Amino acid sequence: MLAADYTKAVMLYHGALAKSPEDADLMIGLVHSLLRQHKLLEAADALQASSKSATELSALMTLRGEVELRQGTPWNAVKTALASNTLDPCNPRTLLLLSRLEALNSQYATARKLLMKAHQIDSEDTRSEERR
């Protein structure tokens, strides 16, 4: 992924997931690679397959919320993001997602507070550019 060869990254993630299907980090990497290629349906399918076998982790729930938002169902994304925030209120990716959802509802002050909180927790997160 660092070389921006997302097609190769997807192939490598699929291979690694065949060996370790329960590895949430591999699933997160796969879904991020698919989203970078704008393969939304494949990303949603991969998440759906993982939810059957993987435990409910905040990071996976947040990623599901990001996919739901991109699918055009922000009302589902809000529910998922709030559930993820309940599991881990210090996950900066969840806070970024909640910030985007608040901005969609014209709640800009709340969105800014959430964004600042996410930045305080992890100011080095370069993945925030993925959402654009």
Tab-separated table of C-alpha atoms in Angstrom:
chain	number	residue	atom	x	y	z
A	1	MET	CA	0.000	0.000	0.000
A	2	LEU	CA	2.853	2.386	0.688
A	3	ALA	CA	3.828	2.315	-2.988
A	4	ALA	CA	0.205	3.048	-3.970
A	5	ASP	CA	0.002	-0.256	-5.861
A	6	TYR	CA	-3.441	-1.066	-4.518
A	7	THR	CA	-4.124	-3.885	-6.959
A	8	LYS	CA	-1.055	-5.737	-5.712
A	9	ALA	CA	-1.931	-4.882	-2.118
A	10	VAL	CA	-5.407	-6.410	-2.547
A	11	MET	CA	-3.871	-9.572	-3.967
A	12	LEU	CA	-1.392	-9.817	-1.085
A	13	TYR	CA	-4.072	-9.154	1.520
A	14	HIS	CA	-6.286	-11.870	0.020
A	15	GLY	CA	-3.371	-14.306	0.204
A	16	ALA	CA	-2.598	-13.399	3.793
A	17	LEU	CA	-6.272	-13.617	4.784
A	18	ALA	CA	-6.465	-17.115	3.317
A	19	LYS	CA	-3.835	-18.129	5.886
A	20	SER	CA	-5.162	-16.015	8.780
A	21	PRO	CA	-8.863	-15.284	8.230
A	22	GLU	CA	-9.330	-14.000	11.794
A	23	ASP	CA	-6.694	-11.241	11.500
A	24	ALA	CA	-8.554	-7.938	11.760
A	25	ASP	CA	-5.522	-5.877	10.692
A	26	LEU	CA	-5.342	-7.774	7.407
A	27	MET	CA	-9.047	-7.216	6.814
A	28	ILE	CA	-8.690	-3.501	7.543
A	29	GLY	CA	-5.789	-3.277	5.091
A	30	LEU	CA	-7.765	-5.126	2.428
A	31	VAL	CA	-10.804	-2.879	2.787
A	32	HIS	CA	-8.688	0.289	2.738
A	33	SER	CA	-6.966	-0.950	-0.434
A	34	LEU	CA	-10.315	-1.643	-2.068
A	35	LEU	CA	-11.638	1.775	-1.068
A	36	ARG	CA	-8.568	3.451	-2.565
A	37	GLN	CA	-9.489	1.747	-5.853
A	38	HIS	CA	-13.121	2.908	-5.470
A	39	LYS	CA	-14.311	-0.711	-5.298
A	40	LEU	CA	-17.068	-0.037	-2.820
A	41	LEU	CA	-19.088	-3.208	-3.371
A	42	GLU	CA	-16.030	-5.425	-2.960
A	43	ALA	CA	-15.090	-3.566	0.228
A	44	ALA	CA	-18.606	-4.015	1.614
A	45	ASP	CA	-18.560	-7.725	0.694
A	46	ALA	CA	-15.192	-8.203	2.394
A	47	LEU	CA	-16.480	-6.542	5.562
A	48	GLN	CA	-19.643	-8.640	5.460
A	49	ALA	CA	-17.557	-11.807	5.218
A	50	SER	CA	-15.326	-10.705	8.084
A	51	SER	CA	-18.200	-9.923	10.429
A	52	LYS	CA	-19.160	-13.591	10.382
A	53	SER	CA	-15.746	-14.726	11.587
A	54	ALA	CA	-14.063	-11.757	13.254
A	55	THR	CA	-14.899	-10.418	16.659
A	56	GLU	CA	-16.547	-7.011	16.829
A	57	LEU	CA	-13.647	-4.606	17.055
A	58	SER	CA	-13.980	-0.857	17.117
A	59	ALA	CA	-11.669	-0.500	14.118
A	60	LEU	CA	-13.751	-2.889	12.003
A	61	MET	CA	-16.979	-1.197	13.044
A	62	THR	CA	-15.565	2.200	12.121
A	63	LEU	CA	-14.489	0.853	8.769
A	64	ARG	CA	-17.989	-0.531	8.233
A	65	GLY	CA	-19.325	2.963	9.025
A	66	GLU	CA	-16.975	4.499	6.449
A	67	VAL	CA	-18.230	2.057	3.820
A	68	GLU	CA	-21.853	2.756	4.758
A	69	LEU	CA	-21.237	6.476	4.396
A	70	ARG	CA	-19.696	5.980	0.961
A	71	GLN	CA	-22.656	3.792	0.000
A	72	GLY	CA	-24.921	6.764	0.661
A	73	THR	CA	-26.510	5.568	3.889
A	74	PRO	CA	-25.293	8.059	6.499
A	75	TRP	CA	-28.103	7.041	8.892
A	76	ASN	CA	-26.559	3.548	9.064
A	77	ALA	CA	-23.075	5.016	9.349
A	78	VAL	CA	-24.147	7.074	12.373
A	79	LYS	CA	-25.447	3.992	14.194
A	80	THR	CA	-22.287	2.049	13.393
A	81	ALA	CA	-19.981	4.909	14.385
A	82	LEU	CA	-21.787	5.439	17.690
A	83	ALA	CA	-21.581	1.721	18.465
A	84	SER	CA	-17.879	1.783	17.633
A	85	ASN	CA	-17.383	4.849	19.828
A	86	THR	CA	-19.051	2.988	22.699
A	87	LEU	CA	-16.535	0.161	22.336
A	88	ASP	CA	-13.522	2.472	22.092
A	89	PRO	CA	-14.057	6.196	22.716
A	90	CYS	CA	-10.365	6.885	21.992
A	91	ASN	CA	-10.288	5.547	18.435
A	92	PRO	CA	-9.288	8.535	16.277
A	93	ARG	CA	-10.715	6.974	13.097
A	94	THR	CA	-14.118	6.727	14.773
A	95	LEU	CA	-13.880	10.359	15.814
A	96	LEU	CA	-12.996	11.347	12.241
A	97	LEU	CA	-16.025	9.468	10.956
A	98	LEU	CA	-18.282	11.074	13.557
A	99	SER	CA	-16.841	14.465	12.611
A	100	ARG	CA	-17.703	13.916	8.944
A	101	LEU	CA	-21.214	12.821	9.869
A	102	GLU	CA	-21.731	15.890	12.072
A	103	ALA	CA	-20.531	18.131	9.236
A	104	LEU	CA	-23.076	16.481	6.927
A	105	ASN	CA	-25.756	17.565	9.397
A	106	SER	CA	-24.378	21.120	9.430
A	107	GLN	CA	-23.163	20.672	12.995
A	108	TYR	CA	-19.826	22.305	12.221
A	109	ALA	CA	-18.819	23.222	15.774
A	110	THR	CA	-19.343	19.651	16.966
A	111	ALA	CA	-17.553	18.343	13.875
A	112	ARG	CA	-14.574	20.578	14.624
A	113	LYS	CA	-14.419	19.445	18.259
A	114	LEU	CA	-14.424	15.794	17.189
A	115	LEU	CA	-11.770	16.473	14.574
A	116	MET	CA	-9.560	18.250	17.102
A	117	LYS	CA	-9.994	15.393	19.572
A	118	ALA	CA	-9.026	12.862	16.899
A	119	HIS	CA	-5.973	14.947	16.057
A	120	GLN	CA	-4.953	15.101	19.723
A	121	ILE	CA	-5.149	11.325	20.005
A	122	ASP	CA	-3.241	10.607	16.785
A	123	SER	CA	-1.717	13.575	15.026
A	124	GLU	CA	0.349	11.305	12.771
A	125	ASP	CA	-2.573	9.507	11.101
A	126	THR	CA	-1.960	9.979	7.392
A	127	ARG	CA	-4.976	7.872	6.412
A	128	SER	CA	-7.334	10.809	6.884
A	129	GLU	CA	-6.651	11.636	3.225
A	130	GLU	CA	-8.300	8.342	2.183
A	131	ARG	CA	-11.734	9.793	2.670
A	132	ARG	CA	-11.289	12.292	-0.135
